[in-house]
């Protein structure tokens, strides 16, 4: 079975039961002038993930392996947005440079052009930070037989971490690719990754994407 050099130790995976999960690579978070930047964040910290992700995605697709994309966002009437979330994210639903912020169907809510989902790839719309909460992700993974997840996307300490923790509690093994996940805050990126692999891999494994690509393109 393919094995990737990872922290805290080698990650061995079965090509028949592994899915690539790409979290929230949305224009609202990544585009200059968008929601993320309007909050004072440096989008370059997230945009450095695009190139490695494009390369990984091409290799993953060429190997014929399953891809799942996620998008964080809400219904136009915000009925799926808990008031507590809205109170601390009052820009949600407001008009932004790329349409209503984090609202399904708006330009900014969709995935960046470089990583546009291909026909047949699953797209999970999630109202929360984790990709399992209030979504069909569990059913999709059960149907495909996936037990191991390659986790990528943004942001490392928020939606990536929440999803990895949810997955961990559901019995999935997660490999997080350090060059394919990003945080607006360099210190959160560093500590977020350390927290995954700490204590013998308390939430999973951390590796770099070239090591994984080598294993799927042999
Ligand atoms: C955030 C996310 N940062 N996708 N969402 O609010 O991590």
CSV table of C-alpha atoms and ligand atoms in Angstrom, one decimal:
chain,number,residue,atom,x,y,z
A,1,UNK,CA,0.0,0.0,0.0
A,2,UNK,CA,1.2,3.6,-0.6
A,3,UNK,CA,3.0,5.2,2.3
A,4,UNK,CA,3.8,8.9,2.8
A,5,UNK,CA,6.5,10.3,5.0
A,6,UNK,CA,4.5,12.3,7.5
A,7,UNK,CA,4.4,13.7,11.0
A,8,UNK,CA,4.2,11.9,13.5
A,9,UNK,CA,5.0,8.9,11.4
A,10,UNK,CA,4.4,7.2,8.0
A,11,UNK,CA,0.8,7.4,6.7
A,12,UNK,CA,-0.2,4.3,4.8
A,13,UNK,CA,-3.4,4.5,2.8
A,14,UNK,CA,-5.5,2.3,0.5
A,15,UNK,CA,-6.2,3.8,-2.9
A,16,UNK,CA,-9.6,2.1,-2.9
A,17,UNK,CA,-10.8,3.8,0.3
A,18,UNK,CA,-9.3,7.3,0.3
A,19,UNK,CA,-10.9,10.6,-0.7
A,20,UNK,CA,-9.4,14.0,-1.3
A,21,UNK,CA,-11.4,16.7,0.6
A,22,UNK,CA,-10.9,20.3,-0.5
A,23,UNK,CA,-12.3,22.7,2.0
A,24,UNK,CA,-13.8,26.1,1.2
A,25,UNK,CA,-11.4,27.3,-1.5
A,26,UNK,CA,-14.0,30.0,-2.2
A,27,UNK,CA,-13.7,33.4,-3.8
A,28,UNK,CA,-15.0,35.1,-0.6
A,29,UNK,CA,-12.0,33.8,1.3
A,30,UNK,CA,-9.3,33.9,-1.4
A,31,UNK,CA,-9.9,36.8,-3.8
A,32,UNK,CA,-8.2,40.1,-3.3
A,33,UNK,CA,-10.9,42.6,-2.6
A,34,UNK,CA,-13.2,39.9,-1.2
A,35,UNK,CA,-14.8,39.2,2.2
A,36,UNK,CA,-11.6,37.8,3.7
A,37,UNK,CA,-9.5,40.7,2.7
A,38,UNK,CA,-12.2,43.2,3.8
A,39,UNK,CA,-11.8,41.9,7.3
A,40,UNK,CA,-8.2,43.0,7.2
A,41,UNK,CA,-6.7,39.6,6.4
A,42,UNK,CA,-3.8,38.9,4.1
A,43,UNK,CA,-5.2,36.7,1.4
A,44,UNK,CA,-1.7,35.9,0.1
A,45,UNK,CA,-1.4,33.6,3.1
A,46,UNK,CA,-4.3,31.5,1.6
A,47,UNK,CA,-3.4,32.0,-2.0
A,48,UNK,CA,-0.1,30.2,-1.6
A,49,UNK,CA,-2.1,27.0,-1.4
A,50,UNK,CA,-3.6,27.4,-4.9
A,51,UNK,CA,-0.6,26.2,-6.9
A,52,UNK,CA,0.2,23.1,-4.9
A,53,UNK,CA,-3.5,22.3,-4.8
A,54,UNK,CA,-3.9,22.6,-8.6
A,55,UNK,CA,-1.0,20.2,-9.0
A,56,UNK,CA,-2.3,17.7,-6.5
A,57,UNK,CA,-5.8,17.9,-7.9
A,58,UNK,CA,-4.6,17.1,-11.4
A,59,UNK,CA,-2.6,14.1,-10.1
A,60,UNK,CA,-5.5,12.9,-8.0
A,61,UNK,CA,-7.9,13.2,-10.9
A,62,UNK,CA,-5.5,11.4,-13.3
A,63,UNK,CA,-5.4,8.5,-10.8
A,64,UNK,CA,-9.2,8.3,-10.9
A,65,UNK,CA,-9.6,8.9,-7.2
A,66,UNK,CA,-12.6,10.6,-5.6
A,67,UNK,CA,-12.7,14.4,-4.9
A,68,UNK,CA,-15.0,16.2,-2.5
A,69,UNK,CA,-15.2,20.0,-2.5
A,70,UNK,CA,-16.9,22.0,0.3
A,71,UNK,CA,-18.2,25.5,0.5
A,72,UNK,CA,-19.2,27.4,3.6
A,73,UNK,CA,-22.3,29.5,3.2
A,74,UNK,CA,-26.0,30.0,3.8
A,75,UNK,CA,-29.4,30.1,2.2
A,76,UNK,CA,-30.3,33.6,0.9
A,77,UNK,CA,-32.9,34.0,3.8
A,78,UNK,CA,-30.2,33.0,6.3
A,79,UNK,CA,-32.6,30.5,7.9
A,80,UNK,CA,-29.7,28.0,8.2
A,81,UNK,CA,-27.4,30.6,9.9
A,82,UNK,CA,-27.6,30.4,13.7
A,83,UNK,CA,-28.2,33.9,15.2
A,84,UNK,CA,-25.1,33.3,17.4
A,85,UNK,CA,-23.0,33.0,14.2
A,86,UNK,CA,-24.6,36.0,12.6
A,87,UNK,CA,-24.0,38.1,15.7
A,88,UNK,CA,-20.3,37.5,15.4
A,89,UNK,CA,-20.3,37.5,11.6
A,90,UNK,CA,-22.6,40.4,10.8
A,91,UNK,CA,-21.2,40.8,7.2
A,92,UNK,CA,-22.8,37.4,6.3
A,93,UNK,CA,-25.5,38.2,3.8
A,94,UNK,CA,-24.4,41.7,3.2
A,95,UNK,CA,-23.6,43.0,-0.2
A,96,UNK,CA,-19.8,42.7,-0.9
A,97,UNK,CA,-17.6,43.1,-3.9
A,98,UNK,CA,-18.4,39.6,-5.1
A,99,UNK,CA,-22.1,39.5,-4.2
A,100,UNK,CA,-23.8,38.7,-0.9
A,101,UNK,CA,-21.2,37.4,1.4
A,102,UNK,CA,-21.2,33.7,2.1
A,103,UNK,CA,-24.6,33.2,0.4
A,104,UNK,CA,-25.2,30.2,-1.8
A,105,UNK,CA,-25.5,31.1,-5.5
A,106,UNK,CA,-23.4,34.3,-5.2
A,107,UNK,CA,-20.2,34.7,-7.2
A,108,UNK,CA,-18.1,35.1,-4.1
A,109,UNK,CA,-19.5,31.9,-2.5
A,110,UNK,CA,-18.3,29.7,-5.3
A,111,UNK,CA,-15.0,27.9,-5.6
A,112,UNK,CA,-12.1,29.8,-7.3
A,113,UNK,CA,-11.6,29.2,-11.0
A,114,UNK,CA,-8.3,27.3,-10.6
A,115,UNK,CA,-10.0,24.6,-8.6
A,116,UNK,CA,-13.4,24.4,-10.3
A,117,UNK,CA,-15.0,21.1,-9.5
A,118,UNK,CA,-15.1,18.6,-12.4
A,119,UNK,CA,-18.3,16.8,-13.5
A,120,UNK,CA,-19.1,14.0,-11.1
A,121,UNK,CA,-17.2,15.5,-8.1
A,122,UNK,CA,-19.2,16.0,-5.0
A,123,UNK,CA,-19.8,19.6,-3.7
A,124,UNK,CA,-20.9,19.8,-0.1
A,125,UNK,CA,-22.6,23.1,1.0
A,126,UNK,CA,-22.1,23.5,4.7
A,127,UNK,CA,-23.6,26.1,7.1
A,128,UNK,CA,-20.9,25.5,9.7
A,129,UNK,CA,-17.2,25.2,10.0
A,130,UNK,CA,-17.1,21.4,10.0
A,131,UNK,CA,-17.9,19.5,6.8
A,132,UNK,CA,-19.9,16.8,8.6
A,133,UNK,CA,-22.3,19.1,10.5
A,134,UNK,CA,-25.7,19.4,8.7
A,135,UNK,CA,-24.4,18.0,5.4
A,136,UNK,CA,-24.5,14.7,3.5
A,137,UNK,CA,-20.8,14.1,3.8
A,138,UNK,CA,-21.1,11.0,6.0
A,139,UNK,CA,-23.5,9.4,3.5
A,140,UNK,CA,-21.2,10.2,0.6
A,141,UNK,CA,-18.2,8.7,2.3
A,142,UNK,CA,-20.1,5.6,3.4
A,143,UNK,CA,-21.4,5.0,-0.1
A,144,UNK,CA,-17.9,5.3,-1.6
A,145,UNK,CA,-16.3,3.2,1.1
A,146,UNK,CA,-13.8,5.9,2.0
A,147,UNK,CA,-12.1,5.5,5.4
A,148,UNK,CA,-9.1,7.7,4.9
A,149,UNK,CA,-9.2,11.4,4.0
A,150,UNK,CA,-6.6,13.7,2.4
A,151,UNK,CA,-7.6,17.1,3.8
A,152,UNK,CA,-6.7,20.4,2.2
A,153,UNK,CA,-8.2,23.9,1.9
A,154,UNK,CA,-8.8,26.9,4.1
A,155,UNK,CA,-8.6,27.9,6.8
A,156,UNK,CA,-6.2,25.7,8.7
A,157,UNK,CA,-7.4,26.5,12.2
A,158,UNK,CA,-11.1,27.0,11.4
A,159,UNK,CA,-12.8,24.8,8.8
A,160,UNK,CA,-9.9,22.4,8.2
A,161,UNK,CA,-9.4,21.8,11.9
A,162,UNK,CA,-13.1,21.4,12.7
A,163,UNK,CA,-13.5,19.0,9.8
A,164,UNK,CA,-10.5,16.9,10.8
A,165,UNK,CA,-11.8,16.7,14.4
A,166,UNK,CA,-15.2,15.7,13.2
A,167,UNK,CA,-13.7,13.1,11.0
A,168,UNK,CA,-11.4,11.8,13.7
A,169,UNK,CA,-14.4,11.3,16.0
A,170,UNK,CA,-16.2,9.3,13.3
A,171,UNK,CA,-13.3,6.9,12.8
A,172,UNK,CA,-11.7,8.4,9.7
A,173,UNK,CA,-7.9,8.7,9.3
A,174,UNK,CA,-6.9,12.2,8.1
A,175,UNK,CA,-3.7,13.2,6.3
A,176,UNK,CA,-3.5,17.0,6.3
A,177,UNK,CA,-1.2,18.5,3.6
A,178,UNK,CA,0.7,21.4,5.0
A,179,UNK,CA,1.4,23.2,1.7
A,180,UNK,CA,-2.3,22.7,0.6
A,181,UNK,CA,-3.9,24.2,3.8
A,182,UNK,CA,-3.7,27.9,4.7
A,183,UNK,CA,-4.4,30.4,7.4
A,184,UNK,CA,-4.5,34.2,7.3
A,185,UNK,CA,-2.4,34.0,10.5
A,186,UNK,CA,1.1,32.4,10.1
A,187,UNK,CA,1.2,31.5,13.8
A,188,UNK,CA,-2.1,29.7,13.6
A,189,UNK,CA,-0.9,27.8,10.5
A,190,UNK,CA,2.1,26.6,12.3
A,191,UNK,CA,0.4,25.7,15.6
A,192,UNK,CA,-2.7,24.3,13.8
A,193,UNK,CA,-0.6,21.8,12.0
A,194,UNK,CA,1.4,20.9,15.2
A,195,UNK,CA,-1.9,20.3,16.9
A,196,UNK,CA,-3.0,17.7,14.3
A,197,UNK,CA,0.1,15.6,14.7
A,198,UNK,CA,0.9,16.1,18.4
A,199,UNK,CA,0.7,13.3,20.9
A,200,UNK,CA,1.3,10.6,18.4
A,201,UNK,CA,-1.2,12.0,15.8
A,202,UNK,CA,-4.1,13.0,18.1
A,203,UNK,CA,-6.1,14.2,15.1
A,204,UNK,CA,-4.1,12.7,12.2
A,205,UNK,CA,-1.0,13.1,10.1
A,206,UNK,CA,0.7,16.0,8.4
A,207,UNK,CA,2.8,15.8,5.2
A,208,UNK,CA,3.7,17.8,2.1
A,209,UNK,CA,1.8,17.2,-1.1
A,210,UNK,CA,4.8,16.2,-3.3
A,211,UNK,CA,5.3,13.1,-1.1
A,212,UNK,CA,1.7,12.1,-1.7
A,213,UNK,CA,1.7,12.8,-5.4
A,214,UNK,CA,4.8,10.6,-5.8
A,215,UNK,CA,2.8,7.7,-4.3
A,216,UNK,CA,-0.2,8.1,-6.6
A,217,UNK,CA,1.7,8.6,-9.9
A,218,UNK,CA,4.0,5.6,-9.6
B,1,LIG,C1,-13.7,30.7,8.2
B,1,LIG,C2,-13.2,28.7,7.0
B,1,LIG,N1,-12.4,31.0,8.4
B,1,LIG,N2,-13.5,28.1,5.8
B,1,LIG,N3,-14.0,29.7,7.4
B,1,LIG,O1,-14.5,31.4,8.7
B,1,LIG,O2,-12.2,28.4,7.6
